[in-house]
PDB file of C-alpha atoms in Angstrom:
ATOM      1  CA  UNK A  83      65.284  15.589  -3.862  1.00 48.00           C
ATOM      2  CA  UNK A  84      66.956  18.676  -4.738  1.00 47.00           C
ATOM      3  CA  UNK A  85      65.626  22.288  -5.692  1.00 44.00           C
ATOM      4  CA  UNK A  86      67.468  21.878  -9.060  1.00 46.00           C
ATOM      5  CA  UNK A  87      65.985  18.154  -9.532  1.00 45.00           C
ATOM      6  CA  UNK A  88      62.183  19.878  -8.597  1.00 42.00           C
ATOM      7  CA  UNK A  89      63.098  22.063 -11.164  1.00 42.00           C
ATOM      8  CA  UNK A  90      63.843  19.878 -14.205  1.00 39.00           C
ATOM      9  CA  UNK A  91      60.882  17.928 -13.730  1.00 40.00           C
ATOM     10  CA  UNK A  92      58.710  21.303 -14.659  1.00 40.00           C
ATOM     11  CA  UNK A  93      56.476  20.223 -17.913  1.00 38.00           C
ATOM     12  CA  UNK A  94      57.573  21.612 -21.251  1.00 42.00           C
ATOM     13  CA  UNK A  95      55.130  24.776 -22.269  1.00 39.00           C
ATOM     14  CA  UNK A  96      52.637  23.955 -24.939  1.00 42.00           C
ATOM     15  CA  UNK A  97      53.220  27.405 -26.596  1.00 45.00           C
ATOM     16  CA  UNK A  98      55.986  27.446 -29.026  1.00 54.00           C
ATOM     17  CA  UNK A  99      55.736  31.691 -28.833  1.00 54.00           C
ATOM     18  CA  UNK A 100      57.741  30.793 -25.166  1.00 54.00           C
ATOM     19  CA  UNK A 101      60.645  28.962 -26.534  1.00 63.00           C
ATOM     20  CA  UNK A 102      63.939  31.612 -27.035  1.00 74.00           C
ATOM     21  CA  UNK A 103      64.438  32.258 -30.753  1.00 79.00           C
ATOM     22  CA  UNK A 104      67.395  33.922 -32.211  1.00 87.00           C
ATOM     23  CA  UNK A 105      66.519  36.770 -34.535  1.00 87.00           C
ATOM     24  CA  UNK A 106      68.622  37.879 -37.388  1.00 86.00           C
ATOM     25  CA  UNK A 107      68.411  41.005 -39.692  1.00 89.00           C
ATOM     26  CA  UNK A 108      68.263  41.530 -42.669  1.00 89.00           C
ATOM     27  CA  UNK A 109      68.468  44.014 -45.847  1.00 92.00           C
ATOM     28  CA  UNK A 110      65.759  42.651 -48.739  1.00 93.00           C
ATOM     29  CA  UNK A 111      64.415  43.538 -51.806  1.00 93.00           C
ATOM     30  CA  UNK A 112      61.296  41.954 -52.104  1.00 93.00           C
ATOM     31  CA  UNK A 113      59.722  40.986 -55.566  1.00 92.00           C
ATOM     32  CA  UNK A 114      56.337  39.513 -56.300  1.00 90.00           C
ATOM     33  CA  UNK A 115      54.735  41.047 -53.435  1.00 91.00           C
ATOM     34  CA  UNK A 116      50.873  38.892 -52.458  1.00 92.00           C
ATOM     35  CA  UNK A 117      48.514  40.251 -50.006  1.00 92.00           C
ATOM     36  CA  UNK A 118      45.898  37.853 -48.310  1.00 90.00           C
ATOM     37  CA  UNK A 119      44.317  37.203 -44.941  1.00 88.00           C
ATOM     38  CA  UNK A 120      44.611  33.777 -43.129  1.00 83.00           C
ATOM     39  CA  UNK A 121      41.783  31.694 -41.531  1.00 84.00           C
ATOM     40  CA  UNK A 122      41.670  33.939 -38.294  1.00 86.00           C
ATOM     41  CA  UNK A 123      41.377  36.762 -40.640  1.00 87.00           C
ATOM     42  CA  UNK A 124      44.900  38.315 -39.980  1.00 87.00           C
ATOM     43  CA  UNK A 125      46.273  40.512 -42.906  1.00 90.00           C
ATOM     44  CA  UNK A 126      49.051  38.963 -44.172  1.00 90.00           C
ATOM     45  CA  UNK A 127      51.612  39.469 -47.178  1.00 93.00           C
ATOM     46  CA  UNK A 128      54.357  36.934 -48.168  1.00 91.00           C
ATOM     47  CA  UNK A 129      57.247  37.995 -50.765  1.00 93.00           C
ATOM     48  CA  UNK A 130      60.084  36.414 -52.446  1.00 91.00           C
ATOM     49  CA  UNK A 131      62.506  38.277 -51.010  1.00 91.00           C
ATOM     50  CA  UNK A 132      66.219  39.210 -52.598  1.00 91.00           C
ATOM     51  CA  UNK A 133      69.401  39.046 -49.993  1.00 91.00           C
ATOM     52  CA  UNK A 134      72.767  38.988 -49.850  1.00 89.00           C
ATOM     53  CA  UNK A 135      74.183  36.504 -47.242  1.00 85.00           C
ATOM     54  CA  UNK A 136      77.378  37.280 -45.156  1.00 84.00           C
ATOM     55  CA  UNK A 137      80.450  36.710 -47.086  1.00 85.00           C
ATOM     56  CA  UNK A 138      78.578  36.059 -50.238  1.00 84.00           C
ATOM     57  CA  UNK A 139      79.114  37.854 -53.383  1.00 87.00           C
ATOM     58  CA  UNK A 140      75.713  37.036 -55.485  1.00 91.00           C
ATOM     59  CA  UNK A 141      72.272  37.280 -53.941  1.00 90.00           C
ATOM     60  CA  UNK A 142      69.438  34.638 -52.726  1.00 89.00           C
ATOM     61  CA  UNK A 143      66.035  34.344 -52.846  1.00 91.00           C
ATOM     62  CA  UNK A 144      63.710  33.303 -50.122  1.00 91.00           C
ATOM     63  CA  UNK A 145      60.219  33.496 -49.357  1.00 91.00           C
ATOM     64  CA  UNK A 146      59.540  35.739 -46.487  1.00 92.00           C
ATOM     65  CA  UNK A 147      56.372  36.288 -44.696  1.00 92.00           C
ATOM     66  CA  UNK A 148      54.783  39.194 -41.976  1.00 92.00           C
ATOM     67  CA  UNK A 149      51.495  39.463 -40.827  1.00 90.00           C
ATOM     68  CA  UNK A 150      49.655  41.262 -37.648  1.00 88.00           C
ATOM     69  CA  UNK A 151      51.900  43.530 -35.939  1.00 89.00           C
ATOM     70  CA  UNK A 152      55.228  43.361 -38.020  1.00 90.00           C
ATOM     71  CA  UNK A 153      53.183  44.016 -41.036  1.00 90.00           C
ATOM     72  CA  UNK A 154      51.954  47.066 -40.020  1.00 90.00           C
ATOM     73  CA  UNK A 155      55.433  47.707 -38.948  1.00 90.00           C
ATOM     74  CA  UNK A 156      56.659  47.268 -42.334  1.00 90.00           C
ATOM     75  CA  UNK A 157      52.870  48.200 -44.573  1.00 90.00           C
ATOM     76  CA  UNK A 158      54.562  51.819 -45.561  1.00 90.00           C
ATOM     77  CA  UNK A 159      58.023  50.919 -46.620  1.00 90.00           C
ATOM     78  CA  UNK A 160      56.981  48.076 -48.506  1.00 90.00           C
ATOM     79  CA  UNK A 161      57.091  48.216 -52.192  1.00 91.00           C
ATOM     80  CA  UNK A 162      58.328  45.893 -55.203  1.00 91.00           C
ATOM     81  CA  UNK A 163      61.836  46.773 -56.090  1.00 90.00           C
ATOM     82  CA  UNK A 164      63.076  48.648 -52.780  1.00 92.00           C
ATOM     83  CA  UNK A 165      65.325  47.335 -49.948  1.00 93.00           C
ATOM     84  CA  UNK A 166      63.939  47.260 -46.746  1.00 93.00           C
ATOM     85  CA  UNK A 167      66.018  46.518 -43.634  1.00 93.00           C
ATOM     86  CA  UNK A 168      64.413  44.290 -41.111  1.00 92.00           C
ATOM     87  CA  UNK A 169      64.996  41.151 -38.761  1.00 91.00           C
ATOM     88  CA  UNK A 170      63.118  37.857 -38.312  1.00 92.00           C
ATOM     89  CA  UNK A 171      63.416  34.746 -37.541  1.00 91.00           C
ATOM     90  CA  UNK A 172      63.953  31.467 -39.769  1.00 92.00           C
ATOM     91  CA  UNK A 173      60.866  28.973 -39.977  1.00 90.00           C
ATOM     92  CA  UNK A 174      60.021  25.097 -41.917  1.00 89.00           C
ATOM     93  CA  UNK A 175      57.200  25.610 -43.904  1.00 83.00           C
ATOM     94  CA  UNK A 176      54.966  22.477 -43.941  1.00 84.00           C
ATOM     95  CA  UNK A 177      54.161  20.981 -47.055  1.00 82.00           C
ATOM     96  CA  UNK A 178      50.537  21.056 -48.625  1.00 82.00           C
ATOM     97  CA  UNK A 179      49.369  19.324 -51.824  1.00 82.00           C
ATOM     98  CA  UNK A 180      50.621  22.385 -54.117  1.00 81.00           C
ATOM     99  CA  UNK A 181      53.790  22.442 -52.000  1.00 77.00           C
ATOM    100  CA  UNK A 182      56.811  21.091 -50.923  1.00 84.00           C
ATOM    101  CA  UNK A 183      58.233  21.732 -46.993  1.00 84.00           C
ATOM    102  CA  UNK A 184      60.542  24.467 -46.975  1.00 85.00           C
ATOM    103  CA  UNK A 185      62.027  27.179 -45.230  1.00 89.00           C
ATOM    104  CA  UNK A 186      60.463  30.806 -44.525  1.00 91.00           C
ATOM    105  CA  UNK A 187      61.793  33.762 -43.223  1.00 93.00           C
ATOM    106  CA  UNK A 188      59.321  35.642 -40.654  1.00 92.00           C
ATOM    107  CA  UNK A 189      59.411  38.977 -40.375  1.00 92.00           C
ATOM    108  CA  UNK A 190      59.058  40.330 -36.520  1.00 91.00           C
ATOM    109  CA  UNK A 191      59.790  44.011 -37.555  1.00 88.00           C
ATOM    110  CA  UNK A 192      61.686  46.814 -38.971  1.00 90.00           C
ATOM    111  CA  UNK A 193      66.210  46.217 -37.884  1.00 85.00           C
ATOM    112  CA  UNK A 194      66.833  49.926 -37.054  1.00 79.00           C
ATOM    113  CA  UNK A 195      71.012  50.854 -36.623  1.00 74.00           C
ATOM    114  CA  UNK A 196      72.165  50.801 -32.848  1.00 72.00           C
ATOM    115  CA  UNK A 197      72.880  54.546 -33.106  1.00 70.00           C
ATOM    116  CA  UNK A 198      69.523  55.213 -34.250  1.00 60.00           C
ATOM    117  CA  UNK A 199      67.604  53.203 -31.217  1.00 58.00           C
ATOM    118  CA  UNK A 200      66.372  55.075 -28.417  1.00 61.00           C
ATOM    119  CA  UNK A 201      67.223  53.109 -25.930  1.00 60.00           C
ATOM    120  CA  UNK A 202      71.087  52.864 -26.768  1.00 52.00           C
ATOM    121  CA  UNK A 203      70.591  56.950 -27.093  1.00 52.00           C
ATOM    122  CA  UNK A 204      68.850  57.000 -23.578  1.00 55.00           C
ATOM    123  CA  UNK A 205      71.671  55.000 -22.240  1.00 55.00           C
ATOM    124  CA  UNK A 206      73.971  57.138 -23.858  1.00 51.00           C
ATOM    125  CA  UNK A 207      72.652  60.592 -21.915  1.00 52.00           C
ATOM    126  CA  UNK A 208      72.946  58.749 -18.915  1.00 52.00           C
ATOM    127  CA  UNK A 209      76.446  58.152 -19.087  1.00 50.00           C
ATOM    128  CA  UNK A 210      77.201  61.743 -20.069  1.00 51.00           C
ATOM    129  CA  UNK A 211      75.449  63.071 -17.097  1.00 52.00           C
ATOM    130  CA  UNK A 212      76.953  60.862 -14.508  1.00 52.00           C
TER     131      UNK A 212
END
């Protein structure tokens, strides 16, 4: 047996949190804004949220979610009626009684410009010293 056949017989992690997920950003105008906590007791708020896909000319709707970290991240530019630029990731919802399954958008945090990121700016005095 190989080192790459010992390899692929390693057991799948239990944690979905490890699996690779592509984030995408966003600009959103959430409306109907609701504020709750979940069983654990993490603050939460879920929004239907207003975007404007790539290469579209009217916007969607989705519901979008944030809760722990990313909500604090998000808590003071949050309000009804303003845009807010920020990346997540795309969930299934499952269905309940009162709901049908569906998909969510998850909030991770606030989608800052390159230019404005300190690391690209670190990287950036770097290169001008060298």
């Amino acid at each position: 047996m190989t080192n790459a056949a010992v390899a692929s017989n390693v057991a799948p992690v239990a944690n979905d949190n490890a699996q690779k997920q592509r984030t995408y950003p966003r600009m959103v105008t959430p409306k109907a804004i609701k504020e709750g906590s979940n069983k654990n007791g993490t603050p939460f708020v879920s929004f239907i949220g207003e975007y404007t896909r790539r290469g579209a000319s009217k916007p969607s709707t989705m519901l979008h979610t944030a809760s722990g970290k990313s909500l604090a991240a998000i808590k003071d530019q949050l309000k009804e009626g303003q845009p807010i630029r920020v990346f997540g990731v795309f969930e299934t919802m499952p269905a309940t009684e009162e709901r049908t399954e569906g998909q969510v958008f998850r909030i991770i945090g606030l989608s800052t410009p390159r230019e404005a990121a300190p690391e690209a700016a670190d990287q950036a005095e770097m290169k001008e010293a060298a």
